[in-house]
Amino acid sequence: MEIGFHIFAALLAYQVLWVGGMEAGAGCVPGFQEKRYQVEYKGGFQKDTPLLQVLFDDCAGNEAVTFEVSNPDFLVDGDLRLVAQRDVLNSGQVLFIHGLSQHADDMAQVDVVGAPARPSHSLREVLGVDRAPSSRLRRSLLVPPMFVIENQRANFPRIIGKVIPNDLSGSRMFRLTGKGADEDPVGVFSIDRYSGEVSVSRSLDREVISVYRLQVSTVDMSGHLVEGPEVLEISVIDQNDNRPIFRELRYSGEVLEGSPTGTSVMTMTAMDADDPNTDNAVLRYNIVRQSPDKPSPHMFYIDPDRGHILTGISPTLLDRETLPTTTYELVIVAKDMAGSEVGLPGTATATITITDRNDHAPEFTHSLFQAVVDEGSTGVVVNLTVDDRDDPTTGAWRAVYSIINGDPNQSFEITTNPDNNEGMLTVTKPLDYESTVYHTLLIKVENEEQLVPSVGYGPSSTATVHVTVQDVNEGPLFYPNPMLVTKQENIAEGSFVALLNATDPDYLQSQNIRFAILRDPAGWLSVNPVRGTVNTTTVLDRESPFVHNNQYTAVFTASDNGECWVLYSSSDCPR
């Protein structure tokens, strides 16, 4: 007791000196930068789990610093973290950490809040004075790992192993704690308190819990801890009781026609809940059915290990336009046990669409198209038809037309009918029979998408269109129209007024022009039907109610053998 007092006094003196040095000096103070720490107790501390970070600086780089903890179940690691060396149930309420280097010698205190009290120790024990090596302070149990096969059937309980105490002669009892013993799931495992035999009470499922980590210890008849606690690890051995399951029941993929052999299409992935470290979860993939099976039953290949689906035929055979269908259905099986006969299978379906590329140029169905149009009219005159073997839903099929020759006046236009892909040739400017009777156009058709490099546009991608303009009987044209004539009022009856001038645009036809009066409100005029001379039939009167602003208006017509044209003629009537 006397020695313990001197040590305690020395410790107090050291602390007083340290505090005084901190108050009197400046700069770095060797030792713990915080003297007191707290950590919360929650039923124990798990092995290798850091509890807290200590702050220690010997002001010389912390080289060759050593730490010692009052409880040998704990240590301070190289990162200055307080760590449990094993699963600790009873840590005590206070821990002391002693830090020592060539430049510092200091101590810190850790309060374990909420921890149950341990048997008291003298300060000699805390500071390690005359303490034996830690391996000799507490006797150790021999706790071998144990194993249980999942899905075992009755009878239960079954002995699965035995814990051996270090002291075979003493009076002690075994105690088993942790999840699976006295914590949920409670009662899975138990230990014979006298023999140390561990038993399992029911069938286990590895996919629920694969490893149980319990604590085993011995206590004397008064309940005081004798040995341990030590970790008892019980592993559940896997059985192949789960078949592979695909992430999806149906997979969809697509591949471009003409793709090289071995082109990746898609990946099928299945999962197996069994132990991934055993063949129970090692999967192999296989294609068991392809529909249709033409032109080859092996159009596709699946990587047995990774589930990658690849093309298995040549680019020539993978031709969308010659295949019996553009959609193939594969039935994929994933089997565990590395694909052996005893493996469990899982099944899914893959639908693969062969997509189109522009490997066929559009071709006109005829090299020559004919159209007839009346002169003077506009609108669609002919529809040009083409064949294209590509997918009608893509730009590889949709046609684009252009006039490449024969339309110097830009009288025509060609557009694509979106419903049937035909080219609609339209007259946009009225045509004149007397100017040009026949128009010869050269039309080219292309696709919205570019052709693949190996394909080009051939002669069938151009066509000729002959447009014939039909003559339409056009009425004679007056010149000038209207005609302005100035005459004095009161001129004699029969006086000459004007000579009507009309010509027939249909100069290629032999037609006669005849003139007539369409409107003469006062009845003052007459016209020679053949020569077109206009004369007065009575005296002109400027004050007549038919004269407005000194003008009298009469209307004449000129007609050929089938058409009539109108001239508005005005007469000024000066005084």
XYZ file of N, CA and C in Angstrom, residues 72-168:
291
model
N -5.827 -5.013 -21.040
C -5.065 -5.597 -22.166
C -5.941 -5.999 -23.341
N -7.260 -5.926 -23.198
C -8.139 -6.225 -24.333
C -8.157 -5.087 -25.341
N -7.493 -3.975 -25.023
C -7.485 -2.818 -25.905
C -6.041 -2.415 -26.218
N -5.882 -1.720 -27.347
C -4.576 -1.181 -27.721
C -4.786 0.120 -28.484
N -3.698 0.883 -28.623
C -3.691 2.074 -29.468
C -2.880 1.733 -30.708
N -3.516 1.793 -31.902
C -2.833 1.370 -33.122
C -1.978 2.498 -33.698
N -1.371 2.223 -34.847
C -0.467 3.187 -35.450
C -1.105 4.479 -35.865
N -2.439 4.495 -36.020
C -3.158 5.720 -36.364
C -3.693 6.442 -35.131
N -3.175 6.041 -33.939
C -3.579 6.652 -32.657
C -5.064 6.464 -32.378
N -5.582 5.269 -32.745
C -6.983 4.943 -32.446
C -7.022 3.874 -31.360
N -7.936 4.047 -30.407
C -8.152 3.037 -29.389
C -9.027 1.948 -29.983
N -8.521 0.686 -29.982
C -9.167 -0.413 -30.688
C -9.268 -1.610 -29.757
N -10.414 -2.332 -29.826
C -10.569 -3.579 -29.081
C -9.844 -4.696 -29.821
N -8.999 -5.451 -29.087
C -8.264 -6.556 -29.718
C -9.129 -7.788 -29.893
N -10.231 -7.860 -29.165
C -11.155 -8.998 -29.277
C -12.532 -8.480 -28.898
N -13.554 -9.281 -29.039
C -14.883 -8.881 -28.596
C -14.875 -8.776 -27.075
N -15.217 -7.602 -26.563
C -15.119 -7.313 -25.125
C -16.509 -7.028 -24.593
N -16.916 -7.787 -23.592
C -18.206 -7.557 -22.949
C -18.060 -6.663 -21.716
N -16.989 -6.898 -20.929
C -16.827 -6.167 -19.677
C -15.520 -5.387 -19.754
N -15.640 -4.130 -20.133
C -14.448 -3.289 -20.303
C -14.062 -2.560 -19.034
N -15.006 -2.476 -18.087
C -14.791 -1.607 -16.939
C -15.254 -0.205 -17.243
N -15.320 0.614 -16.209
C -15.837 1.964 -16.366
C -14.766 2.987 -16.699
N -13.490 2.639 -16.502
C -12.387 3.567 -16.757
C -11.239 2.801 -17.392
N -10.628 3.421 -18.418
C -9.406 2.904 -19.020
C -8.341 3.988 -18.925
N -7.083 3.551 -18.699
C -5.970 4.482 -18.677
C -5.035 4.135 -19.822
N -4.551 5.186 -20.528
C -3.630 4.990 -21.628
C -2.310 5.661 -21.275
N -1.252 4.887 -21.328
C 0.079 5.397 -20.996
C 0.852 5.561 -22.300
N 1.277 6.790 -22.626
C 2.063 7.057 -23.816
C 3.489 7.385 -23.454
N 4.464 6.737 -24.147
C 5.861 6.894 -23.755
C 6.731 6.968 -25.004
N 7.624 7.966 -25.033
C 8.654 8.061 -26.060
C 9.887 8.683 -25.421
N 10.932 8.893 -26.229
C 12.157 9.495 -25.715
C 11.923 10.930 -25.278
N 10.847 11.541 -25.794
C 10.620 12.960 -25.533
C 9.365 13.235 -24.697
N 8.562 12.206 -24.420
C 7.321 12.434 -23.683
C 6.970 11.203 -22.886
N 6.331 11.432 -21.753
C 5.807 10.365 -20.902
C 4.539 10.911 -20.277
N 3.370 10.417 -20.738
C 2.117 11.045 -20.313
C 1.034 9.978 -20.200
N -0.073 10.342 -19.573
C -1.179 9.420 -19.374
C -2.491 10.147 -19.618
N -3.461 9.389 -20.207
C -4.801 9.922 -20.443
C -5.821 8.951 -19.877
N -7.044 9.463 -19.646
C -8.109 8.653 -19.058
C -9.280 8.580 -20.027
N -9.850 7.370 -20.129
C -11.022 7.143 -20.964
C -12.150 6.682 -20.071
N -13.240 7.467 -20.009
C -14.424 7.091 -19.241
C -15.368 6.323 -20.144
N -15.717 5.100 -19.736
C -16.636 4.258 -20.505
C -18.022 4.466 -19.913
N -18.803 5.331 -20.542
C -20.101 5.746 -20.005
C -21.101 4.610 -20.152
N -21.698 4.202 -19.028
C -22.733 3.181 -19.049
C -22.206 1.774 -18.873
N -20.900 1.605 -18.695
C -20.342 0.260 -18.557
C -20.528 -0.239 -17.131
N -20.747 -1.551 -16.957
C -20.823 -2.101 -15.592
C -19.450 -2.049 -14.935
N -19.464 -1.990 -13.629
C -18.217 -1.898 -12.883
C -17.470 -3.214 -12.929
N -16.148 -3.138 -12.998
C -15.295 -4.317 -12.885
C -14.726 -4.376 -11.472
N -14.206 -5.526 -11.079
C -13.521 -5.571 -9.767
C -12.419 -4.526 -9.724
N -12.282 -3.862 -8.567
C -11.335 -2.757 -8.448
C -9.908 -3.263 -8.552
N -9.062 -2.384 -9.069
C -7.649 -2.696 -9.199
C -6.856 -1.617 -8.488
N -5.729 -2.019 -7.982
C -4.837 -1.021 -7.372
C -4.173 -0.224 -8.461
N -3.613 0.897 -8.059
C -2.925 1.735 -9.027
C -1.713 1.014 -9.603
N -1.133 0.071 -8.840
C -0.010 -0.724 -9.336
C -0.473 -1.546 -10.535
N -1.681 -2.080 -10.425
C -2.197 -2.879 -11.538
C -2.505 -2.001 -12.739
N -3.060 -0.793 -12.467
C -3.408 0.110 -13.556
C -2.176 0.527 -14.331
N -1.099 0.872 -13.585
C 0.105 1.355 -14.228
C 1.013 0.230 -14.700
N 0.646 -0.989 -14.384
C 1.419 -2.119 -14.864
C 2.651 -2.411 -14.049
N 2.742 -1.924 -12.799
C 3.921 -2.186 -11.967
C 3.913 -3.646 -11.551
N 5.020 -4.324 -11.773
C 5.169 -5.734 -11.411
C 4.126 -6.614 -12.069
N 3.543 -6.159 -13.232
C 2.463 -6.936 -13.866
C 3.082 -8.013 -14.737
N 2.505 -9.176 -14.670
C 2.965 -10.282 -15.524
C 2.508 -10.015 -16.952
N 3.103 -10.675 -17.927
C 2.651 -10.509 -19.327
C 1.165 -10.771 -19.447
N 0.510 -10.011 -20.362
C -0.950 -10.067 -20.461
C -1.452 -11.439 -20.802
N -0.681 -12.252 -21.532
C -1.163 -13.579 -21.904
C -1.295 -14.471 -20.687
N -0.709 -14.071 -19.582
C -0.791 -14.901 -18.378
C -1.774 -14.342 -17.370
N -2.354 -13.167 -17.640
C -3.327 -12.597 -16.711
C -4.653 -13.318 -16.776
N -5.060 -13.717 -17.977
C -6.362 -14.348 -18.129
C -6.190 -15.641 -18.898
N -6.758 -16.680 -18.375
C -6.667 -17.959 -19.048
C -7.565 -17.952 -20.285
N -7.119 -18.685 -21.310
C -7.829 -18.684 -22.588
C -8.532 -19.998 -22.817
N -9.729 -19.905 -23.402
C -10.478 -21.077 -23.839
C -9.995 -21.510 -25.211
N -10.092 -22.791 -25.475
C -9.832 -23.308 -26.816
C -11.180 -23.417 -27.527
N -11.413 -22.496 -28.455
C -12.722 -22.409 -29.125
C -12.514 -22.669 -30.615
N -12.686 -23.885 -31.068
C -12.492 -24.175 -32.501
C -13.688 -23.679 -33.316
N -13.466 -23.315 -34.589
C -14.612 -22.972 -35.446
C -15.499 -24.186 -35.661
N -16.786 -23.919 -35.830
C -17.754 -25.009 -35.993
C -18.572 -24.791 -37.256
N -19.147 -25.894 -37.771
C -19.850 -25.858 -39.048
C -21.160 -26.630 -38.948
N -22.187 -26.073 -39.641
C -23.503 -26.715 -39.676
C -23.985 -26.700 -41.124
N -24.428 -27.844 -41.617
C -24.983 -27.912 -42.973
C -26.413 -27.364 -42.939
N -26.730 -26.475 -43.882
C -28.080 -25.907 -43.920
C -29.099 -26.975 -44.332
N -30.358 -26.706 -44.001
C -31.506 -27.537 -44.405
C -31.472 -28.941 -43.809
N -30.800 -29.109 -42.658
C -30.814 -30.429 -42.014
C -32.205 -30.749 -41.478
N -32.522 -32.000 -41.480
C -33.813 -32.448 -40.949
C -33.633 -32.981 -39.534
N -34.795 -33.183 -38.869
C -34.774 -33.676 -37.491
C -33.985 -35.001 -37.450
N -33.302 -35.333 -36.367
C -33.666 -34.899 -35.015
C -32.781 -33.759 -34.526
N -33.324 -32.922 -33.690
C -32.629 -31.834 -33.026
C -32.911 -31.947 -31.533
N -32.000 -31.381 -30.700
C -30.746 -30.690 -31.039
C -29.656 -31.671 -31.474
N -28.647 -31.098 -32.177
C -27.496 -31.873 -32.632
C -26.218 -31.202 -32.133
N -25.305 -32.042 -31.636
C -24.012 -31.514 -31.184
C -23.167 -31.205 -32.403
N -22.576 -29.995 -32.423
C -21.767 -29.588 -33.571
C -20.309 -29.343 -33.196
N -19.970 -29.357 -31.914
C -18.590 -29.142 -31.501
C -18.491 -28.979 -30.012
N -17.236 -28.704 -29.562
C -17.002 -28.614 -28.134
C -15.950 -27.557 -27.845
N -16.184 -26.798 -26.769
C -15.240 -25.799 -26.294
C -14.414 -26.418 -25.169
N -13.085 -26.256 -25.236
C -12.180 -26.851 -24.249
C -11.672 -25.757 -23.324
N -11.850 -25.888 -22.012
C -11.321 -24.879 -21.087
C -9.820 -25.052 -20.897
N -9.164 -23.980 -20.468
C -7.726 -24.051 -20.193
C -7.460 -24.828 -18.906
N -8.358 -24.654 -17.945
C -8.214 -25.338 -16.663
C -9.256 -26.444 -16.617
N -8.784 -27.681 -16.691
C -9.724 -28.805 -16.701
C -10.110 -29.256 -15.300
